[in-house]
Structures are given as structure tokens and as C-alpha cells.
Amino acid sequence: METNPAFAGVRCTACDTMFDADEVSGRCPSCEGVLDATYDLDALDLAPETFAERSPRSQWRYRELLPFAPDAAVTTMEGETPLVPVPSLAAEFGVAAVYVKDEGRNPTGTIDDRGQSVAVTAAKRAGASDVALASTGDDGQSAAAYAARAGLDSHTFVPSRAGFTNKAMVNVHGGDMSVVEGRIDDAEAAFADAVAERDDWHPVQALATPYAHEGLKTAYIEIAAALDWETPDVVIHPTGRGTGLHAFYKAARELDATGLTDAIPKLYAAQAEGCAPIVRAFEEGRESHEPWERPDTICGRIEIPDPAGGNLALDAIRATDGGAVSVPDPETLEGATSVAETAGLELSASSGTAVATAYALAERGELDADDTLVLVNAGTGSKDGDILRSHLMSKGI
Ligand SMILES: N[C@@H](CCOP(=O)(O)O)C(=O)O
């Protein structure tokens, strides 16, 4: 299968060792660090018009910044999600513009579709028969869908608290699912035990392979493209593992290096107060996070007590002069439901953290009147109707 000619291999984010992409599929063989796809960016000649009318109308139109050729891709036309203006929020926050990057419009309703498209493509290219991951729900559902598309078997380990739709749809896509009693760390432990016995299971979990976060990168590229390659001032990302922040920072640097943009936005992590290891490390000025002792948030998708991308997210936040904010669940749910009520957009419960964080930044005076703000909605609110509705009931509605 074809690769992008500019794809130069994978580099360890921790020890900087470079590897041939055909030699490794998971973490760094030397130090277990997260691997990043790298490109010969100097050889690329990119301009806004390069992408303007191009097919396919999916994330694969940005093929120069993806490892594989679109013809080789396992795709269900993910990406090309709208950047929706929300003038009412701009007025409330006192900024020039607010947009929601609505990743709920992807095929299985999550930003993870971008990542699973690339990760399952890599697995197929490597000759895998099976893909496997531990998941809080969305990336498991997505992996099952893309494995089905590729004709591969999938194995997903989810905690019992994962949402009904996620669990049901893994099965509907023909995936094998293990529901593990407890929370994500219990599912990850069960997955680690199982995978140790199965060398035919190809990893597709975010940050356990170079390719899932490589797909997430295209959401940022689309934001820049939708703004005519003007960089937004602030991007707020709901944050669990730190995957999205690392991916967005990587994308912003690549666009900057190719000359498509000439600035990098401030990146903010939005975490739940009941599980905020990245925010705590940021506030304490530490380079690494410590695992969160007693995770407890209604936002199961970002309840990650020991995030694999914690240090990478901290790098992204600090290098861009951004920040990290934790918000209580009621404010998160109020954020998601108020945007549904006033702007007609269906944000996932965990993505309500991005709205609540924007309110907090506005209150602290950390936003400027001429700022353009992007809030990332990582997944559709329609999978969280029960949680969102219960928030209204708690208010007596
Ligand atoms: N996938 C999460 C959002 C972010 O998680 P991260 O791993 O990118 O930090 C969700 O759906 O809410």
C-alpha cells in the first residue's frame, strides 16, 4: 500500500530516536515513549489553493500531512466537520468570535473517527488480522466501525460505566467487547493482561500507536482552513489522555513550518474537577503529572487518572502560553446544555468542560476583546442525552 512520499518515519517524543515506520507499530522500543509520525516538511510545497477544491471530501484531502495515501485509507469519510460560529457566546465572553469545532458530526459521532481511520489503515497495511484497545467508549466504538470497514476483527475493553450507545455499537459493528467492572484503569489493566497473551492484536489506542493522534491532527488543520489559514487565538480542548492537545500542537507546528499559517494558538486543557491530573501538574509547575487518586466525574470520557499524554499535553500548553482549567460537573453540564438551548448544538457532556473553561477564562480576564476562540466539541451530545437531561432535572426542569 502506498505511503505519503514525505512521510519520513516515526520519532520518539521522549528520547528523540527515529524509527522506520515498518519496524514499529506501538510505543518506542527503546524507552516506551509516544511515537510521532514525521514528514519532510521542507520538501512540501503547500498553499491554501492546494486544498481548495480537492477530493476526497474527508480528512484525507490533507494527504501531505498524513502518513498514507488516500487510496490506501480505511475511511468512512470522516472529517470535514463544521466550524460553527456562536455569536451569543462571543458576546457573553466579550471576544471577537467564538466557534465550535463540531466533531460530533463524524461517522460514529466522535473526533476519534479521524484517529481510528489512520490507525486501522496502519494496522491493515502491516498485515494485521485483529486490532485492539482499551477505551472509555468512543474510540472503542470507532475502532470497531473502522475494523469492520477494513475486514479486521476488533477487541475492545471498556469499563462498565461506559455509555450504553458505545457498548451497543461495538457489538453492532461485529466487534468483540470485554466489559470490565470499574473505571478506565481497570479496563486498561484487563486489556494489558489480555494483550500480553496475544501478539496478533495490533494496538490502535490513542498514543499507544503513532497513528491515532496523527488522525486527530486533521481537526486542527480544518479549523485553520475554515478561518482562511488565520490562526485562532485560543483553542480549548476537553482533555482526558491529552491526545487532542498533543495532536493539535503537532498540527499547528506543521502548518507553521510549511508556511500555511504564521502563528500558533494558545492551547487550553479543560478537565473535570473530579479528575484533573494535567491541571494539577500545570498549577504546581511540574513537568509530569501524578496519577489522580480518586477519580470521580460524570464525564466518563475524560476520566483518565493517569493520562498517557499528560506530559505531552503539558508541553503543548506551556509552549503555546496556554493554560489548564478544571471545572465542576454542574458547570460542565450547564455549559453543554446551555449551548444546546441557545445555539442548537449538541455537545457531549465532557465537551461542556470547554464551555465552562471559557466562562472561567472570561471571568478571570484572560481573554482579549479581539480574540477568536475555538471550543472543541469532541463528540456528539446525543450519546449523552441521559446525563444532559438529568442535569435539567436537577434544576427542576
Ligand atoms: N476523547 C475525549 C476528549 C479528549 O480526550 P483526549 O484524550 O484527547 O485528551 C472526549 O470524547 O471527550
XYZ file of C-alpha atoms and ligand atoms in Angstrom:
409
model
C 0.000 0.000 0.000
C 1.125 3.486 -0.780
C 2.552 5.886 1.758
C 2.890 9.642 1.505
C 6.332 10.274 -0.119
C 7.016 12.985 2.502
C 6.395 10.547 5.399
C 9.860 10.123 6.895
C 9.230 7.614 9.699
C 8.306 7.845 13.372
C 10.158 9.701 16.107
C 10.016 9.134 19.857
C 8.678 12.176 21.695
C 10.710 11.177 24.783
C 14.160 10.028 23.554
C 14.024 11.524 20.033
C 15.061 8.255 18.357
C 13.866 7.928 14.782
C 12.478 4.605 13.502
C 11.465 3.218 10.151
C 7.658 3.135 10.184
C 7.641 -0.503 9.069
C 9.699 -1.532 12.108
C 7.395 -0.354 14.895
C 3.653 -0.202 15.466
C 3.276 0.764 19.129
C 5.399 2.754 21.578
C 9.142 3.468 21.349
C 11.056 0.158 21.532
C 13.879 1.913 23.440
C 12.034 3.884 26.115
C 8.256 3.275 25.721
C 7.730 6.925 24.747
C 4.895 8.037 22.468
C 5.877 7.936 18.789
C 5.020 10.714 16.338
C 4.821 10.449 12.550
C 7.317 12.814 10.937
C 7.432 14.376 7.490
C 10.000 16.009 5.290
C 8.225 19.347 5.655
C 10.890 21.273 3.710
C 10.098 19.191 0.640
C 6.410 20.137 0.735
C 5.155 22.978 -1.402
C 1.767 23.775 0.141
C -0.509 26.757 -0.355
C -4.175 27.349 0.545
C -5.189 26.643 -3.044
C -3.540 23.194 -2.815
C -6.549 22.010 -0.826
C -9.363 24.221 -2.067
C -11.280 22.003 -4.491
C -9.589 18.750 -3.737
C -11.129 15.294 -3.248
C -11.808 13.278 -1.225
C -14.083 15.484 0.873
C -12.743 13.929 4.058
C -9.731 14.356 6.316
C -7.682 12.549 3.653
C -7.672 15.672 1.486
C -4.758 16.787 3.715
C -2.738 13.874 2.413
C 0.642 15.652 2.509
C 0.378 15.727 6.313
C -0.867 12.160 6.763
C 1.323 9.056 6.544
C -0.643 7.086 3.980
C -2.114 7.816 0.569
C -5.912 8.375 0.404
C -6.291 5.398 -1.969
C -4.923 3.150 0.776
C -7.093 4.629 3.523
C -9.687 2.788 5.583
C -12.218 5.583 5.601
C -15.902 6.277 6.069
C -15.393 9.927 5.005
C -14.558 11.199 8.479
C -13.625 14.827 8.957
C -14.828 17.919 7.085
C -16.819 18.808 10.197
C -18.148 22.355 10.500
C -16.613 25.217 12.446
C -19.846 26.733 13.707
C -19.926 30.384 14.810
C -21.659 31.028 18.132
C -22.106 34.828 18.338
C -24.101 34.619 21.585
C -21.069 33.126 23.377
C -18.759 35.736 21.812
C -20.975 38.434 23.307
C -21.002 36.733 26.715
C -17.222 36.272 26.794
C -16.534 39.738 25.350
C -14.392 38.438 22.461
C -14.456 38.956 18.705
C -15.633 35.461 17.749
C -16.401 32.047 19.213
C -16.614 28.888 17.124
C -17.447 25.308 17.994
C -15.483 22.712 16.016
C -18.266 20.165 15.939
C -16.632 16.754 15.901
C -19.950 15.149 16.786
C -20.696 15.218 13.039
C -18.188 12.433 12.347
C -19.386 8.953 11.223
C -19.633 7.463 14.725
C -20.079 10.835 16.394
C -16.561 11.434 17.685
C -13.238 13.071 16.849
C -11.785 9.588 17.389
C -13.047 8.570 13.928
C -10.198 10.596 12.465
C -7.703 8.695 14.569
C -9.171 5.257 14.011
C -9.252 5.809 10.253
C -5.473 6.336 10.269
C -4.691 3.730 12.966
C -6.732 0.984 11.295
C -5.182 1.899 7.930
C -1.749 1.382 9.523
C -2.875 -1.931 11.013
C -4.168 -3.171 7.675
C -1.014 -2.033 5.934
C 1.024 -4.010 8.498
C -0.979 -7.145 7.666
C -2.826 -7.297 10.986
C -5.841 -9.556 11.388
C -7.026 -8.002 14.669
C -6.996 -4.560 16.273
C -7.385 -3.967 19.998
C -7.670 -1.222 22.574
C -8.928 -0.177 25.995
C -11.398 2.674 25.741
C -13.709 4.905 27.745
C -16.208 4.264 24.966
C -15.976 6.495 21.921
C -12.681 5.287 20.459
C -13.784 1.672 21.106
C -16.964 2.206 19.101
C -14.961 3.949 16.407
C -12.285 1.215 16.259
C -15.000 -1.428 15.877
C -16.512 0.533 12.978
C -13.214 1.027 11.132
C -12.141 -2.577 11.749
C -15.453 -3.669 10.221
C -14.777 -1.425 7.242
C -11.303 -2.960 6.838
C -12.478 -6.553 7.300
C -10.471 -6.945 10.524
C -11.527 -8.287 13.920
C -11.621 -5.840 16.818
C -11.272 -6.331 20.579
C -12.401 -3.518 22.859
C -12.062 -3.341 26.653
C -14.413 -0.813 28.223
C -15.207 -0.006 31.852
C -18.710 -0.923 32.973
C -19.567 2.777 33.307
C -19.064 3.388 29.537
C -22.195 4.697 27.823
C -24.879 2.349 26.506
C -24.565 3.545 22.910
C -20.813 2.985 22.841
C -21.143 -0.549 24.185
C -24.080 -1.455 21.969
C -22.442 -0.151 18.801
C -19.187 -2.061 19.361
C -21.310 -5.201 19.096
C -23.397 -3.853 16.238
C -20.170 -3.378 14.258
C -19.331 -7.019 14.966
C -16.618 -6.249 17.498
C -15.599 -8.396 20.431
C -16.126 -6.467 23.680
C -14.993 -7.063 27.249
C -16.910 -5.001 29.811
C -14.644 -4.646 32.833
C -16.151 -3.829 36.232
C -14.906 -0.436 37.391
C -13.271 2.500 35.677
C -10.829 3.055 32.790
C -7.757 1.948 34.769
C -9.498 -1.393 35.449
C -10.245 -1.782 31.726
C -6.653 -0.852 30.842
C -5.286 -3.420 33.305
C -7.527 -6.161 31.883
C -6.501 -5.132 28.380
C -2.778 -5.266 29.303
C -3.233 -8.806 30.689
C -5.084 -9.944 27.573
C -2.734 -8.340 25.058
C 0.288 -9.936 26.755
C -1.085 -13.289 25.599
C -1.903 -12.152 22.065
C 0.902 -10.993 19.801
C -1.554 -10.919 16.884
C -3.514 -7.995 18.373
C -2.454 -4.745 16.741
C -2.705 -1.664 19.030
C -4.975 1.167 17.903
C -5.410 3.027 21.185
C -4.588 6.716 21.164
C -0.909 7.291 21.992
C -0.231 3.528 22.049
C 0.373 3.844 18.303
C 1.793 6.750 16.292
C -1.308 6.873 14.122
C -4.450 7.576 16.156
C -3.300 11.032 17.245
C -2.000 11.619 13.725
C -5.594 11.458 12.527
C -6.843 13.802 15.254
C -4.401 16.351 13.869
C -6.639 16.984 10.861
C -9.307 18.588 13.075
C -6.894 21.447 13.755
C -5.896 21.685 10.076
C -9.594 22.056 9.198
C -10.003 24.819 11.809
C -7.148 26.768 10.212
C -8.524 26.144 6.705
C -12.023 27.291 7.734
C -10.518 30.534 9.058
C -8.732 31.123 5.718
C -5.479 29.993 7.321
C -5.681 32.651 10.011
C -4.713 31.138 13.344
C -7.340 31.342 16.114
C -6.058 32.990 19.295
C -7.297 30.388 21.752
C -8.322 26.736 21.369
C -9.930 24.961 24.346
C -9.943 21.163 24.217
C -11.768 18.815 26.631
C -8.900 16.754 27.996
C -8.537 13.204 29.248
C -5.436 11.431 27.904
C -4.034 14.620 26.383
C -4.286 13.144 22.894
C -6.123 16.045 21.301
C -3.841 18.710 22.746
C -0.730 16.880 21.584
C -2.260 16.347 18.138
C -3.392 19.976 17.790
C 0.030 21.283 18.839
C 1.724 18.956 16.337
C -0.639 20.140 13.585
C -0.120 23.808 14.460
C 3.672 23.392 14.293
C 3.480 21.555 10.970
C 1.234 24.213 9.416
C 3.587 26.889 10.698
C 6.620 25.064 9.270
C 5.011 24.764 5.834
C 4.082 28.462 5.836
C 0.333 27.783 5.620
C -0.110 29.672 8.894
C 2.149 32.101 10.689
C 1.183 31.657 14.329
C 0.282 29.009 16.884
C -2.785 29.407 19.120
C -2.817 29.280 22.892
C -3.923 25.764 23.760
C -6.010 25.151 26.882
C -6.801 21.866 28.592
C -10.325 21.677 30.019
C -10.603 18.942 32.660
C -13.221 17.835 35.140
C -12.586 18.883 38.733
C -13.090 15.236 39.770
C -10.163 14.028 37.635
C -7.673 16.736 36.691
C -4.102 15.390 36.822
C -2.927 17.661 33.995
C -4.404 20.802 35.558
C -2.849 19.937 38.926
C 0.615 19.444 37.378
C 0.222 22.696 35.428
C -0.781 24.674 38.506
C 2.038 23.166 40.582
C 4.584 23.956 37.866
C 5.571 20.304 37.439
C 6.783 18.787 34.150
C 4.984 15.498 34.776
C 1.579 14.686 36.164
C 0.953 12.444 39.166
C -1.914 9.947 38.831
C -5.237 11.241 40.232
C -6.070 9.259 43.355
C -9.882 9.107 43.404
C -11.364 9.913 40.003
C -14.988 10.957 40.248
C -16.721 12.830 37.447
C -19.891 12.341 35.441
C -17.704 12.931 32.359
C -16.540 9.342 31.863
C -14.898 10.076 28.508
C -12.278 12.327 30.125
C -11.998 10.495 33.438
C -8.399 9.362 32.863
C -6.498 9.315 36.186
C -3.086 8.529 34.665
C -3.112 10.024 31.154
C -0.614 8.599 28.648
C -0.292 12.012 27.045
C -0.147 14.023 30.268
C 3.403 15.260 29.777
C 2.846 15.938 26.084
C -0.255 17.972 26.906
C 1.716 19.954 29.495
C 4.364 20.667 26.834
C 1.690 21.849 24.387
C 0.020 24.099 26.942
C 3.247 25.690 28.161
C 4.878 26.087 24.746
C 1.837 27.965 23.447
C 1.372 30.135 26.540
C -1.999 28.495 27.081
C -3.323 27.014 30.279
C -5.237 24.294 32.065
C -8.514 24.702 33.931
C -10.643 22.243 35.883
C -14.366 22.773 36.227
C -17.023 21.178 38.453
C -19.502 18.796 36.819
C -22.573 21.047 37.279
C -20.801 23.880 35.397
C -19.745 21.429 32.671
C -23.287 20.152 32.193
C -24.621 23.696 32.300
C -22.100 24.552 29.543
C -23.257 21.715 27.308
C -26.984 22.198 27.909
C -26.892 25.989 27.564
C -25.180 25.708 24.158
C -27.835 23.171 23.138
C -30.593 25.516 24.272
C -29.252 28.790 22.930
C -27.204 27.748 19.884
C -28.788 24.445 18.856
C -25.536 22.490 19.072
C -25.279 19.049 20.676
C -22.103 18.934 22.739
C -21.038 15.808 24.586
C -21.166 16.045 28.368
C -17.366 16.051 28.630
C -17.077 18.767 25.978
C -19.132 21.001 28.263
C -15.786 21.454 30.080
C -14.584 23.563 27.138
C -17.566 25.912 27.508
C -17.195 26.105 31.293
C -13.470 26.777 30.902
C -14.186 29.652 28.512
C -16.539 31.179 31.112
C -13.787 30.802 33.734
C -11.175 32.455 31.482
C -13.556 35.319 30.683
C -14.243 35.830 34.381
C -10.515 35.876 35.181
C -9.914 38.468 32.448
C -7.698 36.078 30.466
C -9.466 36.695 27.144
C -8.926 39.763 24.934
C -11.633 41.709 23.126
C -10.148 40.868 19.715
C -9.696 37.155 20.435
C -11.034 34.396 18.203
C -11.857 31.421 20.381
C -12.404 27.826 19.276
C -14.144 25.327 21.570
C -13.702 21.713 20.561
C -16.777 19.518 20.786
C -15.091 16.116 20.811
C -18.278 14.103 20.397
C -21.989 14.194 19.825
C -24.271 15.142 22.692
C -26.853 12.670 21.504
C -24.942 9.770 23.120
C -25.205 11.634 26.438
C -28.914 12.516 26.408
C -29.437 10.772 29.772
C -26.661 12.720 31.528
C -27.636 16.050 29.985
C -31.339 15.561 30.715
C -30.591 14.648 34.328
C -28.824 17.995 34.720
C -32.032 19.757 33.692
C -33.958 17.628 36.192
C -31.521 18.638 38.944
C -32.570 22.238 38.195
C -36.227 21.264 38.458
C -36.840 21.487 34.694
N -11.976 11.997 23.593
C -12.428 12.832 24.675
C -11.833 14.202 24.614
C -10.407 14.369 24.817
O -9.618 13.327 25.254
P -8.075 13.412 24.942
O -7.547 12.020 25.033
O -7.920 13.964 23.579
O -7.452 14.305 25.979
C -13.930 13.042 24.619
O -14.580 12.469 23.769
O -14.445 13.813 25.423
